Amino acid sequence: MRYWLMKSEPDAFSIDDLARVGTEPWTGVRNYQARNFMWKEMAVGDGVLFYHSNAKVPGVVGVARVATEAYPDPTQFDPESDYWDPKAAIDAPRWFLVDVAFERKLKDVISLDVLRANAGRLGDFVLLNRGTRLSVLPVTPAQWRTILELEPK
DNA sequence: GCCAACGTTGGC
DNA sequence: GCCAACGTTGGC
C-alpha cells in the first residue's frame, strides 16, 4: 500500500464536504504528473492525506483512502464544465481520476508551518520542495507516520 | 525542438 | 489581491 497527499481548496471542496458525501470523484486534475499518479500508481486502499490549500491555515486536515481504480474524468467530456477539455475524446481520454473515500477528520489542522518546522524529520518531501504546485503527490510510509504523529492531541 | 507568452497555483 | 514559481501552448 502506498500513501499520497491530495490538495483541495476548502472553498471548493473541504474535508467537511468529504465527510458529508463519504466518497468523491477527484475531478478536475489537469496536470500530467498528478494525473499519472492517479492513473498509473494509485491502488484501492492507498492512504491519502487530505490537504487544504488556499486556506486561512493551509495544511493537512484529514485522512482518506483511494476507493476506486482510475477511470476517465467525466468532466473532460462536458462542455458545460469548467474542466472541459476539447482535445479529449470518449475513446481517447486525457484525464483520469480516482474516487476518494473519507476516513477521518484530524482533531486539528497540521499546518504547513508545522510541517516546515519538521522538515528535518520528513526528509525529502515533495510538498515542501520549493515551488511545488502538484495537487496530487506521493508521501513515503515514514513521512505518513511522522505527519500523523504531529496531529494535535 | 526551442522558447516567449500566457495561465495557474497557492502562500502570504 | 499580489506575485513568484512553474507548466503548457504554439509560433517558428
JSON list of C-alpha atoms (C1' of nucleotides) in Angstrom, two decimals:
[
{"chain": "A", "resi": 1, "resn": "MET", "atom": "CA", "xyz": [0.00, 0.00, 0.00]},
{"chain": "A", "resi": 2, "resn": "ARG", "atom": "CA", "xyz": [1.19, 3.47, -0.83]},
{"chain": "A", "resi": 3, "resn": "TYR", "atom": "CA", "xyz": [0.50, 6.92, 0.51]},
{"chain": "A", "resi": 4, "resn": "TRP", "atom": "CA", "xyz": [-0.43, 10.21, -1.09]},
{"chain": "A", "resi": 5, "resn": "LEU", "atom": "CA", "xyz": [-1.29, 13.79, -0.35]},
{"chain": "A", "resi": 6, "resn": "MET", "atom": "CA", "xyz": [-4.14, 15.44, -2.22]},
{"chain": "A", "resi": 7, "resn": "LYS", "atom": "CA", "xyz": [-4.85, 19.15, -2.15]},
{"chain": "A", "resi": 8, "resn": "SER", "atom": "CA", "xyz": [-8.23, 20.79, -2.25]},
{"chain": "A", "resi": 9, "resn": "GLU", "atom": "CA", "xyz": [-9.31, 24.37, -1.75]},
{"chain": "A", "resi": 10, "resn": "PRO", "atom": "CA", "xyz": [-11.76, 24.31, 1.16]},
{"chain": "A", "resi": 11, "resn": "ASP", "atom": "CA", "xyz": [-13.93, 26.95, -0.51]},
{"chain": "A", "resi": 12, "resn": "ALA", "atom": "CA", "xyz": [-14.41, 24.49, -3.37]},
{"chain": "A", "resi": 13, "resn": "PHE", "atom": "CA", "xyz": [-14.37, 21.15, -1.55]},
{"chain": "A", "resi": 14, "resn": "SER", "atom": "CA", "xyz": [-13.37, 20.76, 2.08]},
{"chain": "A", "resi": 15, "resn": "ILE", "atom": "CA", "xyz": [-12.77, 17.85, 4.44]},
{"chain": "A", "resi": 16, "resn": "ASP", "atom": "CA", "xyz": [-16.24, 18.55, 5.85]},
{"chain": "A", "resi": 17, "resn": "ASP", "atom": "CA", "xyz": [-17.67, 18.19, 2.37]},
{"chain": "A", "resi": 18, "resn": "LEU", "atom": "CA", "xyz": [-15.90, 14.85, 2.02]},
{"chain": "A", "resi": 19, "resn": "ALA", "atom": "CA", "xyz": [-17.20, 13.77, 5.44]},
{"chain": "A", "resi": 20, "resn": "ARG", "atom": "CA", "xyz": [-20.72, 14.61, 4.31]},
{"chain": "A", "resi": 21, "resn": "VAL", "atom": "CA", "xyz": [-20.65, 12.83, 0.96]},
{"chain": "A", "resi": 22, "resn": "GLY", "atom": "CA", "xyz": [-18.42, 9.94, 2.04]},
{"chain": "A", "resi": 23, "resn": "THR", "atom": "CA", "xyz": [-16.85, 9.34, -1.35]},
{"chain": "A", "resi": 24, "resn": "GLU", "atom": "CA", "xyz": [-15.94, 11.84, -4.04]},
{"chain": "A", "resi": 25, "resn": "PRO", "atom": "CA", "xyz": [-14.62, 11.53, -7.59]},
{"chain": "A", "resi": 26, "resn": "TRP", "atom": "CA", "xyz": [-11.44, 13.64, -7.69]},
{"chain": "A", "resi": 27, "resn": "THR", "atom": "CA", "xyz": [-12.39, 15.63, -10.76]},
{"chain": "A", "resi": 28, "resn": "GLY", "atom": "CA", "xyz": [-10.54, 18.50, -12.35]},
{"chain": "A", "resi": 29, "resn": "VAL", "atom": "CA", "xyz": [-6.89, 17.49, -12.11]},
{"chain": "A", "resi": 30, "resn": "ARG", "atom": "CA", "xyz": [-5.30, 18.89, -15.25]},
{"chain": "A", "resi": 31, "resn": "ASN", "atom": "CA", "xyz": [-1.64, 18.29, -14.58]},
{"chain": "A", "resi": 32, "resn": "TYR", "atom": "CA", "xyz": [0.04, 15.31, -16.21]},
{"chain": "A", "resi": 33, "resn": "GLN", "atom": "CA", "xyz": [2.21, 14.36, -13.28]},
{"chain": "A", "resi": 34, "resn": "ALA", "atom": "CA", "xyz": [-0.72, 14.42, -10.89]},
{"chain": "A", "resi": 35, "resn": "ARG", "atom": "CA", "xyz": [-2.83, 12.52, -13.40]},
{"chain": "A", "resi": 36, "resn": "ASN", "atom": "CA", "xyz": [-0.17, 9.85, -13.78]},
{"chain": "A", "resi": 37, "resn": "PHE", "atom": "CA", "xyz": [-0.04, 9.28, -10.04]},
{"chain": "A", "resi": 38, "resn": "MET", "atom": "CA", "xyz": [-3.78, 8.63, -10.03]},
{"chain": "A", "resi": 39, "resn": "TRP", "atom": "CA", "xyz": [-3.84, 6.69, -13.28]},
{"chain": "A", "resi": 40, "resn": "LYS", "atom": "CA", "xyz": [-0.75, 4.54, -13.01]},
{"chain": "A", "resi": 41, "resn": "GLU", "atom": "CA", "xyz": [0.35, 4.38, -9.43]},
{"chain": "A", "resi": 42, "resn": "MET", "atom": "CA", "xyz": [-2.61, 4.52, -7.06]},
{"chain": "A", "resi": 43, "resn": "ALA", "atom": "CA", "xyz": [-4.31, 1.37, -5.85]},
{"chain": "A", "resi": 44, "resn": "VAL", "atom": "CA", "xyz": [-7.55, 0.86, -3.96]},
{"chain": "A", "resi": 45, "resn": "GLY", "atom": "CA", "xyz": [-6.88, 1.23, -0.25]},
{"chain": "A", "resi": 46, "resn": "ASP", "atom": "CA", "xyz": [-3.93, 3.58, -0.56]},
{"chain": "A", "resi": 47, "resn": "GLY", "atom": "CA", "xyz": [-3.79, 6.21, 2.19]},
{"chain": "A", "resi": 48, "resn": "VAL", "atom": "CA", "xyz": [-4.50, 9.85, 1.41]},
{"chain": "A", "resi": 49, "resn": "LEU", "atom": "CA", "xyz": [-3.64, 12.93, 3.44]},
{"chain": "A", "resi": 50, "resn": "PHE", "atom": "CA", "xyz": [-6.33, 15.50, 2.68]},
{"chain": "A", "resi": 51, "resn": "TYR", "atom": "CA", "xyz": [-4.73, 18.94, 2.44]},
{"chain": "A", "resi": 52, "resn": "HIS", "atom": "CA", "xyz": [-6.41, 22.33, 2.41]},
{"chain": "A", "resi": 53, "resn": "SER", "atom": "CA", "xyz": [-4.69, 24.75, 0.05]},
{"chain": "A", "resi": 54, "resn": "ASN", "atom": "CA", "xyz": [-5.57, 28.42, -0.31]},
{"chain": "A", "resi": 55, "resn": "ALA", "atom": "CA", "xyz": [-6.96, 28.21, 3.19]},
{"chain": "A", "resi": 56, "resn": "LYS", "atom": "CA", "xyz": [-6.62, 30.55, 6.16]},
{"chain": "A", "resi": 57, "resn": "VAL", "atom": "CA", "xyz": [-4.37, 27.88, 7.66]},
{"chain": "A", "resi": 58, "resn": "PRO", "atom": "CA", "xyz": [-3.08, 25.66, 4.88]},
{"chain": "A", "resi": 59, "resn": "GLY", "atom": "CA", "xyz": [-2.27, 22.12, 6.00]},
{"chain": "A", "resi": 60, "resn": "VAL", "atom": "CA", "xyz": [-3.34, 18.52, 6.42]},
{"chain": "A", "resi": 61, "resn": "VAL", "atom": "CA", "xyz": [-6.87, 18.26, 7.76]},
{"chain": "A", "resi": 62, "resn": "GLY", "atom": "CA", "xyz": [-7.93, 14.66, 7.31]},
{"chain": "A", "resi": 63, "resn": "VAL", "atom": "CA", "xyz": [-7.25, 11.11, 6.23]},
{"chain": "A", "resi": 64, "resn": "ALA", "atom": "CA", "xyz": [-8.93, 9.42, 3.29]},
{"chain": "A", "resi": 65, "resn": "ARG", "atom": "CA", "xyz": [-8.50, 6.32, 1.16]},
{"chain": "A", "resi": 66, "resn": "VAL", "atom": "CA", "xyz": [-8.30, 5.64, -2.53]},
{"chain": "A", "resi": 67, "resn": "ALA", "atom": "CA", "xyz": [-11.66, 3.99, -3.19]},
{"chain": "A", "resi": 68, "resn": "THR", "atom": "CA", "xyz": [-11.56, 3.01, -6.88]},
{"chain": "A", "resi": 69, "resn": "GLU", "atom": "CA", "xyz": [-9.26, 2.15, -9.70]},
{"chain": "A", "resi": 70, "resn": "ALA", "atom": "CA", "xyz": [-8.55, 5.05, -12.05]},
{"chain": "A", "resi": 71, "resn": "TYR", "atom": "CA", "xyz": [-11.15, 5.87, -14.69]},
{"chain": "A", "resi": 72, "resn": "PRO", "atom": "CA", "xyz": [-11.65, 8.75, -17.13]},
{"chain": "A", "resi": 73, "resn": "ASP", "atom": "CA", "xyz": [-12.62, 12.06, -15.52]},
{"chain": "A", "resi": 74, "resn": "PRO", "atom": "CA", "xyz": [-16.13, 12.67, -16.90]},
{"chain": "A", "resi": 75, "resn": "THR", "atom": "CA", "xyz": [-15.80, 16.45, -16.66]},
{"chain": "A", "resi": 76, "resn": "GLN", "atom": "CA", "xyz": [-13.31, 16.45, -19.56]},
{"chain": "A", "resi": 77, "resn": "PHE", "atom": "CA", "xyz": [-16.16, 15.50, -21.93]},
{"chain": "A", "resi": 78, "resn": "ASP", "atom": "CA", "xyz": [-18.65, 18.06, -20.63]},
{"chain": "A", "resi": 79, "resn": "PRO", "atom": "CA", "xyz": [-18.70, 21.40, -22.49]},
{"chain": "A", "resi": 80, "resn": "GLU", "atom": "CA", "xyz": [-20.63, 22.86, -19.58]},
{"chain": "A", "resi": 81, "resn": "SER", "atom": "CA", "xyz": [-17.88, 22.00, -17.11]},
{"chain": "A", "resi": 82, "resn": "ASP", "atom": "CA", "xyz": [-15.04, 24.29, -16.10]},
{"chain": "A", "resi": 83, "resn": "TYR", "atom": "CA", "xyz": [-12.84, 21.26, -16.67]},
{"chain": "A", "resi": 84, "resn": "TRP", "atom": "CA", "xyz": [-13.99, 20.56, -20.21]},
{"chain": "A", "resi": 85, "resn": "ASP", "atom": "CA", "xyz": [-11.11, 19.59, -22.47]},
{"chain": "A", "resi": 86, "resn": "PRO", "atom": "CA", "xyz": [-11.96, 19.94, -26.16]},
{"chain": "A", "resi": 87, "resn": "LYS", "atom": "CA", "xyz": [-8.97, 17.76, -27.03]},
{"chain": "A", "resi": 88, "resn": "ALA", "atom": "CA", "xyz": [-10.33, 14.82, -25.08]},
{"chain": "A", "resi": 89, "resn": "ALA", "atom": "CA", "xyz": [-12.48, 12.19, -26.74]},
{"chain": "A", "resi": 90, "resn": "ILE", "atom": "CA", "xyz": [-14.55, 9.40, -25.23]},
{"chain": "A", "resi": 91, "resn": "ASP", "atom": "CA", "xyz": [-12.36, 6.83, -26.95]},
{"chain": "A", "resi": 92, "resn": "ALA", "atom": "CA", "xyz": [-9.20, 8.82, -26.18]},
{"chain": "A", "resi": 93, "resn": "PRO", "atom": "CA", "xyz": [-9.50, 10.31, -22.71]},
{"chain": "A", "resi": 94, "resn": "ARG", "atom": "CA", "xyz": [-6.70, 12.54, -21.50]},
{"chain": "A", "resi": 95, "resn": "TRP", "atom": "CA", "xyz": [-7.60, 12.80, -17.84]},
{"chain": "A", "resi": 96, "resn": "PHE", "atom": "CA", "xyz": [-8.10, 10.11, -15.23]},
{"chain": "A", "resi": 97, "resn": "LEU", "atom": "CA", "xyz": [-9.19, 10.20, -11.63]},
{"chain": "A", "resi": 98, "resn": "VAL", "atom": "CA", "xyz": [-9.92, 8.01, -8.64]},
{"chain": "A", "resi": 99, "resn": "ASP", "atom": "CA", "xyz": [-12.67, 8.23, -6.08]},
{"chain": "A", "resi": 100, "resn": "VAL", "atom": "CA", "xyz": [-11.54, 9.26, -2.61]},
{"chain": "A", "resi": 101, "resn": "ALA", "atom": "CA", "xyz": [-13.31, 7.96, 0.50]},
{"chain": "A", "resi": 102, "resn": "PHE", "atom": "CA", "xyz": [-13.46, 9.80, 3.82]},
{"chain": "A", "resi": 103, "resn": "GLU", "atom": "CA", "xyz": [-11.77, 8.09, 6.71]},
{"chain": "A", "resi": 104, "resn": "ARG", "atom": "CA", "xyz": [-11.46, 10.69, 9.43]},
{"chain": "A", "resi": 105, "resn": "LYS", "atom": "CA", "xyz": [-11.00, 14.35, 10.13]},
{"chain": "A", "resi": 106, "resn": "LEU", "atom": "CA", "xyz": [-7.98, 15.30, 12.21]},
{"chain": "A", "resi": 107, "resn": "LYS", "atom": "CA", "xyz": [-8.51, 16.83, 15.65]},
{"chain": "A", "resi": 108, "resn": "ASP", "atom": "CA", "xyz": [-6.97, 19.96, 14.26]},
{"chain": "A", "resi": 109, "resn": "VAL", "atom": "CA", "xyz": [-5.09, 21.02, 11.17]},
{"chain": "A", "resi": 110, "resn": "ILE", "atom": "CA", "xyz": [-1.44, 20.04, 10.87]},
{"chain": "A", "resi": 111, "resn": "SER", "atom": "CA", "xyz": [-0.39, 23.34, 9.39]},
{"chain": "A", "resi": 112, "resn": "LEU", "atom": "CA", "xyz": [2.10, 23.91, 6.64]},
{"chain": "A", "resi": 113, "resn": "ASP", "atom": "CA", "xyz": [4.10, 25.87, 9.22]},
{"chain": "A", "resi": 114, "resn": "VAL", "atom": "CA", "xyz": [4.31, 22.80, 11.45]},
{"chain": "A", "resi": 115, "resn": "LEU", "atom": "CA", "xyz": [5.22, 20.60, 8.50]},
{"chain": "A", "resi": 116, "resn": "ARG", "atom": "CA", "xyz": [8.00, 23.01, 7.59]},
{"chain": "A", "resi": 117, "resn": "ALA", "atom": "CA", "xyz": [9.20, 23.10, 11.18]},
{"chain": "A", "resi": 118, "resn": "ASN", "atom": "CA", "xyz": [9.56, 19.32, 10.96]},
{"chain": "A", "resi": 119, "resn": "ALA", "atom": "CA", "xyz": [11.18, 19.31, 7.54]},
{"chain": "A", "resi": 120, "resn": "GLY", "atom": "CA", "xyz": [14.25, 17.66, 9.01]},
{"chain": "A", "resi": 121, "resn": "ARG", "atom": "CA", "xyz": [12.30, 14.62, 10.19]},
{"chain": "A", "resi": 122, "resn": "LEU", "atom": "CA", "xyz": [10.29, 14.48, 6.99]},
{"chain": "A", "resi": 123, "resn": "GLY", "atom": "CA", "xyz": [13.34, 14.34, 4.75]},
{"chain": "A", "resi": 124, "resn": "ASP", "atom": "CA", "xyz": [12.83, 14.99, 1.08]},
{"chain": "A", "resi": 125, "resn": "PHE", "atom": "CA", "xyz": [9.13, 15.78, 0.92]},
{"chain": "A", "resi": 126, "resn": "VAL", "atom": "CA", "xyz": [7.57, 16.85, -2.37]},
{"chain": "A", "resi": 127, "resn": "LEU", "atom": "CA", "xyz": [5.08, 19.14, -0.65]},
{"chain": "A", "resi": 128, "resn": "LEU", "atom": "CA", "xyz": [7.87, 21.22, 0.87]},
{"chain": "A", "resi": 129, "resn": "ASN", "atom": "CA", "xyz": [10.04, 21.39, -2.22]},
{"chain": "A", "resi": 130, "resn": "ARG", "atom": "CA", "xyz": [10.46, 24.89, -3.48]},
{"chain": "A", "resi": 131, "resn": "GLY", "atom": "CA", "xyz": [7.85, 25.93, -5.96]},
{"chain": "A", "resi": 132, "resn": "THR", "atom": "CA", "xyz": [5.93, 22.65, -5.87]},
{"chain": "A", "resi": 133, "resn": "ARG", "atom": "CA", "xyz": [2.38, 23.10, -7.06]},
{"chain": "A", "resi": 134, "resn": "LEU", "atom": "CA", "xyz": [1.44, 19.48, -7.56]},
{"chain": "A", "resi": 135, "resn": "SER", "atom": "CA", "xyz": [-2.05, 18.81, -6.25]},
{"chain": "A", "resi": 136, "resn": "VAL", "atom": "CA", "xyz": [-1.51, 15.05, -6.01]},
{"chain": "A", "resi": 137, "resn": "LEU", "atom": "CA", "xyz": [1.82, 13.93, -4.68]},
{"chain": "A", "resi": 138, "resn": "PRO", "atom": "CA", "xyz": [3.47, 10.91, -3.11]},
{"chain": "A", "resi": 139, "resn": "VAL", "atom": "CA", "xyz": [4.15, 10.50, 0.61]},
{"chain": "A", "resi": 140, "resn": "THR", "atom": "CA", "xyz": [6.54, 7.85, 1.90]},
{"chain": "A", "resi": 141, "resn": "PRO", "atom": "CA", "xyz": [5.44, 5.49, 4.69]},
{"chain": "A", "resi": 142, "resn": "ALA", "atom": "CA", "xyz": [7.90, 7.21, 7.03]},
{"chain": "A", "resi": 143, "resn": "GLN", "atom": "CA", "xyz": [6.50, 10.63, 6.14]},
{"chain": "A", "resi": 144, "resn": "TRP", "atom": "CA", "xyz": [2.96, 9.36, 6.65]},
{"chain": "A", "resi": 145, "resn": "ARG", "atom": "CA", "xyz": [3.83, 8.14, 10.15]},
{"chain": "A", "resi": 146, "resn": "THR", "atom": "CA", "xyz": [5.73, 11.29, 11.03]},
{"chain": "A", "resi": 147, "resn": "ILE", "atom": "CA", "xyz": [2.98, 13.60, 9.82]},
{"chain": "A", "resi": 148, "resn": "LEU", "atom": "CA", "xyz": [0.25, 11.78, 11.72]},
{"chain": "A", "resi": 149, "resn": "GLU", "atom": "CA", "xyz": [2.40, 11.90, 14.86]},
{"chain": "A", "resi": 150, "resn": "LEU", "atom": "CA", "xyz": [2.16, 15.69, 14.52]},
{"chain": "A", "resi": 151, "resn": "GLU", "atom": "CA", "xyz": [-1.61, 15.58, 14.85]},
{"chain": "A", "resi": 152, "resn": "PRO", "atom": "CA", "xyz": [-2.69, 17.79, 17.74]},
{"chain": "A", "resi": 153, "resn": "LYS", "atom": "CA", "xyz": [-3.94, 15.75, 20.68]},
{"chain": "B", "resi": 1, "resn": "DG", "atom": "C1'", "xyz": [12.84, 21.29, -30.54]},
{"chain": "B", "resi": 2, "resn": "DC", "atom": "C1'", "xyz": [13.29, 26.00, -28.70]},
{"chain": "B", "resi": 3, "resn": "DC", "atom": "C1'", "xyz": [11.45, 29.40, -26.01]},
{"chain": "B", "resi": 4, "resn": "DA", "atom": "C1'", "xyz": [8.44, 33.55, -25.18]},
{"chain": "B", "resi": 5, "resn": "DA", "atom": "C1'", "xyz": [3.97, 34.32, -23.76]},
{"chain": "B", "resi": 6, "resn": "DC", "atom": "C1'", "xyz": [0.48, 33.06, -21.07]},
{"chain": "B", "resi": 7, "resn": "DG", "atom": "C1'", "xyz": [-2.28, 30.86, -17.43]},
{"chain": "B", "resi": 8, "resn": "DT", "atom": "C1'", "xyz": [-2.44, 28.69, -12.97]},
{"chain": "B", "resi": 9, "resn": "DT", "atom": "C1'", "xyz": [-1.16, 27.54, -8.29]},
{"chain": "B", "resi": 10, "resn": "DG", "atom": "C1'", "xyz": [-1.02, 28.68, -3.77]},
{"chain": "B", "resi": 11, "resn": "DG", "atom": "C1'", "xyz": [1.33, 31.06, 0.14]},
{"chain": "B", "resi": 12, "resn": "DC", "atom": "C1'", "xyz": [1.25, 35.33, 2.07]},
{"chain": "C", "resi": 1, "resn": "DG", "atom": "C1'", "xyz": [-5.03, 40.93, -4.19]},
{"chain": "C", "resi": 2, "resn": "DC", "atom": "C1'", "xyz": [-0.09, 40.25, -5.11]},
{"chain": "C", "resi": 3, "resn": "DC", "atom": "C1'", "xyz": [3.30, 37.77, -7.24]},
{"chain": "C", "resi": 4, "resn": "DA", "atom": "C1'", "xyz": [6.96, 34.02, -7.58]},
{"chain": "C", "resi": 5, "resn": "DA", "atom": "C1'", "xyz": [7.27, 29.75, -9.49]},
{"chain": "C", "resi": 6, "resn": "DC", "atom": "C1'", "xyz": [6.31, 26.74, -12.83]},
{"chain": "C", "resi": 7, "resn": "DG", "atom": "C1'", "xyz": [3.60, 24.04, -16.50]},
{"chain": "C", "resi": 8, "resn": "DT", "atom": "C1'", "xyz": [1.60, 24.39, -21.05]},
{"chain": "C", "resi": 9, "resn": "DT", "atom": "C1'", "xyz": [0.92, 26.23, -25.55]},
{"chain": "C", "resi": 10, "resn": "DG", "atom": "C1'", "xyz": [2.00, 27.44, -30.02]},
{"chain": "C", "resi": 11, "resn": "DG", "atom": "C1'", "xyz": [4.75, 30.05, -33.45]},
{"chain": "C", "resi": 12, "resn": "DC", "atom": "C1'", "xyz": [8.80, 29.46, -35.73]}
]
